[in-house]
Amino acid sequence: MNYKLGAGIVLYNPEVELLKKNVDALYNQVDKLLLYDNGSSNYQEVKSIFGNYEKIVFEDGVKNRGIAFALNKILNWANRENYEWVLTMDQDSICSSNMIKEYTQYLEGKDIALICPFILNNGKTTFNEYKKMDLPPISEITDPVKCITSACLTNVKITLKIGGYDDRLFIDCVDIDLNCRVLESGYRIVQVNTTYMTQQMGKGRVIPLFAKLQQLTNIDIFRRAKVVATYSDMRLYYHSRNSRYIRKNYKNHGKQTTALFVFAYYIYFSIFYPYNRSRIKMWKAMIKGFVDYKYIGKG
């Protein structure tokens, strides 16, 4: 069957050259592309660059209401345009040229809500390493942490049926929250391993010790640890707050949202973040988030 497919990219002060690579990789794979702006200071520059692209439409959100609010705007736009599926993208991600072609092989599964690719994240896995992996064409995702919003092909009707994205979360764990509800509602999430997406999460900083250990041993934990993404204290606040909210609200919330894992994650940040970062401010933000989870949805 031929499907009409839309896509949406959420913008917030994007790096223009990287965004152009993102758009160019995606543009000929979908019927229409929405650029939704979350109050960027360079939004007019973005409009001037992409204004002549025939299949691109713009929506100005005026101010930053968070990633979940923007994703709901994309979801509702896709529904109005009668798209059964919509691809959501981060502004700093680039999809492979075969992504939609590979995805469309699995659109007939009536219980499939989300389709995601293999992720090449911050250089933790290189393209050559990915190509050498003996992966099955498709994997079933049962851990809600393992499917992220960027490059996720989303079944519009199913996602709207279960409530869409929770804009109370603002940013961080928004995808995990949706995935939890998808799985609890009896729908499926699949990963198509014959296609991939490259993603930059924060400004990645290579840890030479772990990079060397990964090279020598090929142990997965060293691969994951060899690049640390440098986030703002505010981003860590939302991660702490929202991961605790998810732990409290879902039985199957994934190993990486457990209290022990999150605590170890923050210890890792404390050790390997740039030396000019205040660890005191960092931990104050994370502790405040831990306390504030109970206020989500209030006030």
Tab-separated table of N, CA, C and O in Angstrom, residues 7-26 33-36 38 50 66-68 70-71 74 86-96 99 103 117 119-122 147-154 165 170-175 197-202 231 235:
chain	number	residue	atom	x	y	z
A	7	ALA	N	6.296	14.576	8.179
A	7	ALA	CA	7.392	14.612	9.146
A	7	ALA	C	7.417	15.979	9.807
A	7	ALA	O	6.933	16.965	9.240
A	8	GLY	N	7.952	16.024	11.000
A	8	GLY	CA	8.068	17.292	11.713
A	8	GLY	C	9.382	17.386	12.457
A	8	GLY	O	9.863	16.386	13.013
A	9	ILE	N	9.981	18.562	12.443
A	9	ILE	CA	11.212	18.827	13.191
A	9	ILE	C	10.932	19.959	14.167
A	9	ILE	O	10.408	21.014	13.780
A	10	VAL	N	11.275	19.745	15.433
A	10	VAL	CA	11.130	20.778	16.450
A	10	VAL	C	12.405	21.618	16.482
A	10	VAL	O	13.512	21.075	16.589
A	11	LEU	N	12.243	22.943	16.396
A	11	LEU	CA	13.392	23.849	16.364
A	11	LEU	C	13.498	24.641	17.654
A	11	LEU	O	12.504	25.139	18.175
A	12	TYR	N	14.726	24.735	18.140
A	12	TYR	CA	15.015	25.673	19.236
A	12	TYR	C	16.463	26.138	19.072
A	12	TYR	O	17.395	25.405	19.376
A	13	ASN	N	16.637	27.330	18.529
A	13	ASN	CA	17.962	27.887	18.246
A	13	ASN	C	18.861	26.876	17.531
A	13	ASN	O	19.954	26.541	18.015
A	14	PRO	N	18.412	26.356	16.392
A	14	PRO	CA	19.169	25.293	15.721
A	14	PRO	C	20.489	25.789	15.140
A	14	PRO	O	20.634	26.955	14.763
A	15	GLU	N	21.455	24.882	15.075
A	15	GLU	CA	22.683	25.123	14.312
A	15	GLU	C	22.306	24.954	12.838
A	15	GLU	O	21.989	23.846	12.392
A	16	VAL	N	22.338	26.030	12.077
A	16	VAL	CA	21.711	26.076	10.760
A	16	VAL	C	22.321	25.070	9.790
A	16	VAL	O	21.593	24.399	9.044
A	17	GLU	N	23.632	24.934	9.778
A	17	GLU	CA	24.269	24.008	8.834
A	17	GLU	C	23.875	22.561	9.123
A	17	GLU	O	23.630	21.773	8.209
A	18	LEU	N	23.808	22.209	10.398
A	18	LEU	CA	23.394	20.861	10.771
A	18	LEU	C	21.926	20.641	10.444
A	18	LEU	O	21.532	19.570	9.960
A	19	LEU	N	21.097	21.655	10.668
A	19	LEU	CA	19.677	21.551	10.335
A	19	LEU	C	19.488	21.345	8.839
A	19	LEU	O	18.626	20.572	8.416
A	20	LYS	N	20.293	22.018	8.034
A	20	LYS	CA	20.179	21.862	6.570
A	20	LYS	C	20.500	20.431	6.156
A	20	LYS	O	19.819	19.852	5.295
A	21	LYS	N	21.508	19.826	6.760
A	21	LYS	CA	21.816	18.421	6.477
A	21	LYS	C	20.651	17.528	6.878
A	21	LYS	O	20.315	16.568	6.172
A	22	ASN	N	20.046	17.845	8.003
A	22	ASN	CA	18.893	17.106	8.501
A	22	ASN	C	17.742	17.167	7.493
A	22	ASN	O	17.180	16.145	7.081
A	23	VAL	N	17.397	18.385	7.085
A	23	VAL	CA	16.279	18.586	6.151
A	23	VAL	C	16.571	17.929	4.818
A	23	VAL	O	15.706	17.246	4.236
A	24	ASP	N	17.761	18.109	4.292
A	24	ASP	CA	18.100	17.558	2.980
A	24	ASP	C	18.054	16.031	2.973
A	24	ASP	O	17.688	15.419	1.961
A	25	ALA	N	18.421	15.408	4.089
A	25	ALA	CA	18.376	13.948	4.179
A	25	ALA	C	16.945	13.428	4.202
A	25	ALA	O	16.653	12.335	3.717
A	26	LEU	N	16.038	14.222	4.741
A	26	LEU	CA	14.656	13.788	4.956
A	26	LEU	C	13.703	14.223	3.848
A	26	LEU	O	12.706	13.542	3.576
A	33	LEU	N	6.866	18.369	5.160
A	33	LEU	CA	7.692	18.514	6.348
A	33	LEU	C	7.313	19.798	7.082
A	33	LEU	O	7.346	20.889	6.505
A	34	LEU	N	6.957	19.644	8.360
A	34	LEU	CA	6.629	20.791	9.202
A	34	LEU	C	7.834	21.158	10.058
A	34	LEU	O	8.386	20.309	10.765
A	35	LEU	N	8.235	22.422	9.985
A	35	LEU	CA	9.240	22.948	10.902
A	35	LEU	C	8.507	23.748	11.960
A	35	LEU	O	7.968	24.825	11.687
A	36	TYR	N	8.476	23.196	13.173
A	36	TYR	CA	7.782	23.861	14.276
A	36	TYR	C	8.815	24.542	15.157
A	36	TYR	O	9.707	23.887	15.702
A	38	ASN	N	10.158	26.618	18.435
A	38	ASN	CA	9.895	26.770	19.865
A	38	ASN	C	10.505	28.070	20.406
A	38	ASN	O	11.089	28.087	21.476
A	50	PHE	N	14.821	28.003	4.168
A	50	PHE	CA	13.935	26.926	3.715
A	50	PHE	C	12.620	27.431	3.127
A	50	PHE	O	11.765	26.621	2.760
A	66	GLY	N	8.279	23.766	25.425
A	66	GLY	CA	8.808	22.430	25.657
A	66	GLY	C	8.651	21.513	24.462
A	66	GLY	O	7.832	21.732	23.569
A	67	ILE	N	9.440	20.448	24.465
A	67	ILE	CA	9.453	19.504	23.345
A	67	ILE	C	8.129	18.751	23.223
A	67	ILE	O	7.647	18.508	22.116
A	68	ALA	N	7.510	18.399	24.340
A	68	ALA	CA	6.263	17.630	24.284
A	68	ALA	C	5.140	18.453	23.663
A	68	ALA	O	4.352	17.944	22.857
A	70	ALA	N	5.492	20.861	21.511
A	70	ALA	CA	5.789	20.957	20.085
A	70	ALA	C	5.465	19.658	19.352
A	70	ALA	O	4.929	19.669	18.234
A	71	LEU	N	5.771	18.526	19.967
A	71	LEU	CA	5.474	17.237	19.340
A	71	LEU	C	3.970	17.029	19.191
A	71	LEU	O	3.507	16.453	18.191
A	74	ILE	N	2.926	18.848	16.131
A	74	ILE	CA	3.244	18.062	14.934
A	74	ILE	C	2.244	16.927	14.762
A	74	ILE	O	1.756	16.659	13.652
A	86	VAL	N	3.501	9.816	11.063
A	86	VAL	CA	4.321	11.023	11.001
A	86	VAL	C	5.680	10.715	11.634
A	86	VAL	O	5.761	10.052	12.666
A	87	LEU	N	6.741	11.181	10.974
A	87	LEU	CA	8.095	11.006	11.487
A	87	LEU	C	8.476	12.240	12.297
A	87	LEU	O	8.368	13.364	11.811
A	88	THR	N	8.909	12.037	13.528
A	88	THR	CA	9.357	13.159	14.357
A	88	THR	C	10.882	13.163	14.408
A	88	THR	O	11.507	12.116	14.556
A	89	MET	N	11.458	14.362	14.285
A	89	MET	CA	12.911	14.488	14.240
A	89	MET	C	13.387	15.586	15.181
A	89	MET	O	12.742	16.628	15.310
A	90	ASP	N	14.539	15.349	15.821
A	90	ASP	CA	15.246	16.418	16.521
A	90	ASP	C	16.005	17.239	15.486
A	90	ASP	O	16.356	16.737	14.413
A	91	GLN	N	16.309	18.473	15.820
A	91	GLN	CA	16.979	19.354	14.865
A	91	GLN	C	18.438	18.953	14.619
A	91	GLN	O	19.009	19.299	13.584
A	92	ASP	N	19.032	18.192	15.548
A	92	ASP	CA	20.435	17.836	15.412
A	92	ASP	C	20.638	16.371	15.037
A	92	ASP	O	21.703	15.796	15.280
A	93	SER	N	19.619	15.756	14.444
A	93	SER	CA	19.698	14.364	14.018
A	93	SER	C	19.641	14.292	12.494
A	93	SER	O	19.045	15.148	11.844
A	94	ILE	N	20.258	13.263	11.936
A	94	ILE	CA	20.250	13.081	10.481
A	94	ILE	C	19.884	11.634	10.186
A	94	ILE	O	20.526	10.700	10.688
A	95	CYS	N	18.842	11.451	9.387
A	95	CYS	CA	18.380	10.097	9.069
A	95	CYS	C	19.090	9.568	7.821
A	95	CYS	O	19.565	10.334	6.979
A	96	SER	N	19.145	8.265	7.705
A	96	SER	CA	19.744	7.649	6.528
A	96	SER	C	18.800	7.791	5.332
A	96	SER	O	17.595	7.998	5.486
A	99	MET	N	15.613	5.379	5.107
A	99	MET	CA	14.818	5.186	6.325
A	99	MET	C	13.345	4.902	6.038
A	99	MET	O	12.790	3.894	6.487
A	103	TYR	N	11.122	1.536	6.630
A	103	TYR	CA	9.991	1.592	7.551
A	103	TYR	C	8.693	1.093	6.912
A	103	TYR	O	7.880	0.445	7.569
A	117	PRO	N	14.699	3.500	14.328
A	117	PRO	CA	15.864	2.925	13.654
A	117	PRO	C	16.964	2.542	14.641
A	117	PRO	O	16.831	2.760	15.855
A	119	ILE	N	20.324	3.562	16.329
A	119	ILE	CA	20.825	4.904	16.635
A	119	ILE	C	22.350	4.911	16.719
A	119	ILE	O	22.940	4.120	17.463
A	120	LEU	N	22.960	5.796	15.949
A	120	LEU	CA	24.388	6.077	16.076
A	120	LEU	C	24.493	7.366	16.876
A	120	LEU	O	24.312	8.456	16.342
A	121	ASN	N	24.795	7.244	18.158
A	121	ASN	CA	24.660	8.345	19.105
A	121	ASN	C	26.015	8.848	19.575
A	121	ASN	O	26.775	8.112	20.198
A	122	ASN	N	26.309	10.126	19.276
A	122	ASN	CA	27.521	10.788	19.784
A	122	ASN	C	28.816	10.026	19.483
A	122	ASN	O	29.779	10.109	20.230
A	147	CYS	N	13.516	3.359	22.671
A	147	CYS	CA	12.981	4.036	21.481
A	147	CYS	C	12.896	5.524	21.784
A	147	CYS	O	12.209	5.928	22.724
A	148	ILE	N	13.599	6.341	20.999
A	148	ILE	CA	13.587	7.779	21.241
A	148	ILE	C	12.715	8.484	20.200
A	148	ILE	O	12.359	7.915	19.170
A	149	THR	N	12.385	9.730	20.486
A	149	THR	CA	11.485	10.493	19.615
A	149	THR	C	12.090	10.743	18.244
A	149	THR	O	11.400	10.675	17.224
A	150	SER	N	13.386	11.062	18.209
A	150	SER	CA	14.004	11.439	16.942
A	150	SER	C	14.083	10.250	15.990
A	150	SER	O	14.557	9.166	16.352
A	151	ALA	N	13.576	10.457	14.773
A	151	ALA	CA	13.520	9.447	13.709
A	151	ALA	C	12.501	8.351	13.999
A	151	ALA	O	12.546	7.279	13.395
A	152	CYS	N	11.587	8.629	14.915
A	152	CYS	CA	10.531	7.667	15.239
A	152	CYS	C	9.326	7.906	14.339
A	152	CYS	O	8.785	9.018	14.290
A	153	LEU	N	8.909	6.872	13.626
A	153	LEU	CA	7.700	6.947	12.815
A	153	LEU	C	6.522	6.572	13.700
A	153	LEU	O	6.469	5.472	14.250
A	154	THR	N	5.600	7.502	13.837
A	154	THR	CA	4.553	7.421	14.854
A	154	THR	C	3.191	7.218	14.215
A	154	THR	O	2.802	7.966	13.312
A	165	TYR	N	1.621	13.209	23.616
A	165	TYR	CA	2.777	13.478	24.481
A	165	TYR	C	2.330	14.281	25.702
A	165	TYR	O	1.466	15.147	25.592
A	170	PHE	N	7.644	18.798	29.730
A	170	PHE	CA	8.433	19.848	29.085
A	170	PHE	C	9.548	19.260	28.220
A	170	PHE	O	9.519	19.341	27.013
A	171	ILE	N	10.572	18.703	28.832
A	171	ILE	CA	11.677	18.094	28.088
A	171	ILE	C	12.256	16.966	28.932
A	171	ILE	O	12.128	16.961	30.153
A	172	ASP	N	12.860	16.007	28.257
A	172	ASP	CA	13.487	14.835	28.872
A	172	ASP	C	12.457	13.819	29.348
A	172	ASP	O	11.505	14.157	30.063
A	173	CYS	N	12.681	12.587	28.920
A	173	CYS	CA	11.827	11.434	29.261
A	173	CYS	C	10.440	11.526	28.624
A	173	CYS	O	9.566	10.702	28.940
A	174	VAL	N	10.217	12.491	27.759
A	174	VAL	CA	8.931	12.617	27.062
A	174	VAL	C	8.670	11.363	26.236
A	174	VAL	O	7.546	10.836	26.208
A	175	ASP	N	9.712	10.878	25.547
A	175	ASP	CA	9.554	9.683	24.733
A	175	ASP	C	9.348	8.442	25.597
A	175	ASP	O	8.522	7.578	25.277
A	197	MET	N	19.994	6.275	12.206
A	197	MET	CA	19.961	7.721	12.388
A	197	MET	C	21.172	8.130	13.214
A	197	MET	O	21.512	7.453	14.186
A	198	THR	N	21.828	9.212	12.817
A	198	THR	CA	22.938	9.731	13.609
A	198	THR	C	22.426	10.884	14.453
A	198	THR	O	21.682	11.734	13.984
A	199	GLN	N	22.825	10.903	15.721
A	199	GLN	CA	22.300	11.877	16.666
A	199	GLN	C	23.412	12.453	17.523
A	199	GLN	O	24.325	11.736	17.937
A	200	GLN	N	23.303	13.749	17.773
A	200	GLN	CA	24.215	14.420	18.683
A	200	GLN	C	23.409	14.874	19.890
A	200	GLN	O	22.593	15.780	19.794
A	201	MET	N	23.629	14.233	21.043
A	201	MET	CA	22.897	14.580	22.264
A	201	MET	C	23.781	15.461	23.138
A	201	MET	O	24.713	14.980	23.783
A	202	GLY	N	23.502	16.756	23.133
A	202	GLY	CA	24.387	17.668	23.831
A	202	GLY	C	25.712	17.750	23.094
A	202	GLY	O	25.856	17.263	21.972
A	231	TYR	N	25.228	18.396	29.276
A	231	TYR	CA	23.929	19.052	29.365
A	231	TYR	C	23.991	20.246	30.324
A	231	TYR	O	24.860	20.330	31.185
A	235	ARG	N	18.669	21.107	32.164
A	235	ARG	CA	18.329	19.843	31.506
A	235	ARG	C	18.440	18.688	32.500
A	235	ARG	O	17.603	17.770	32.496
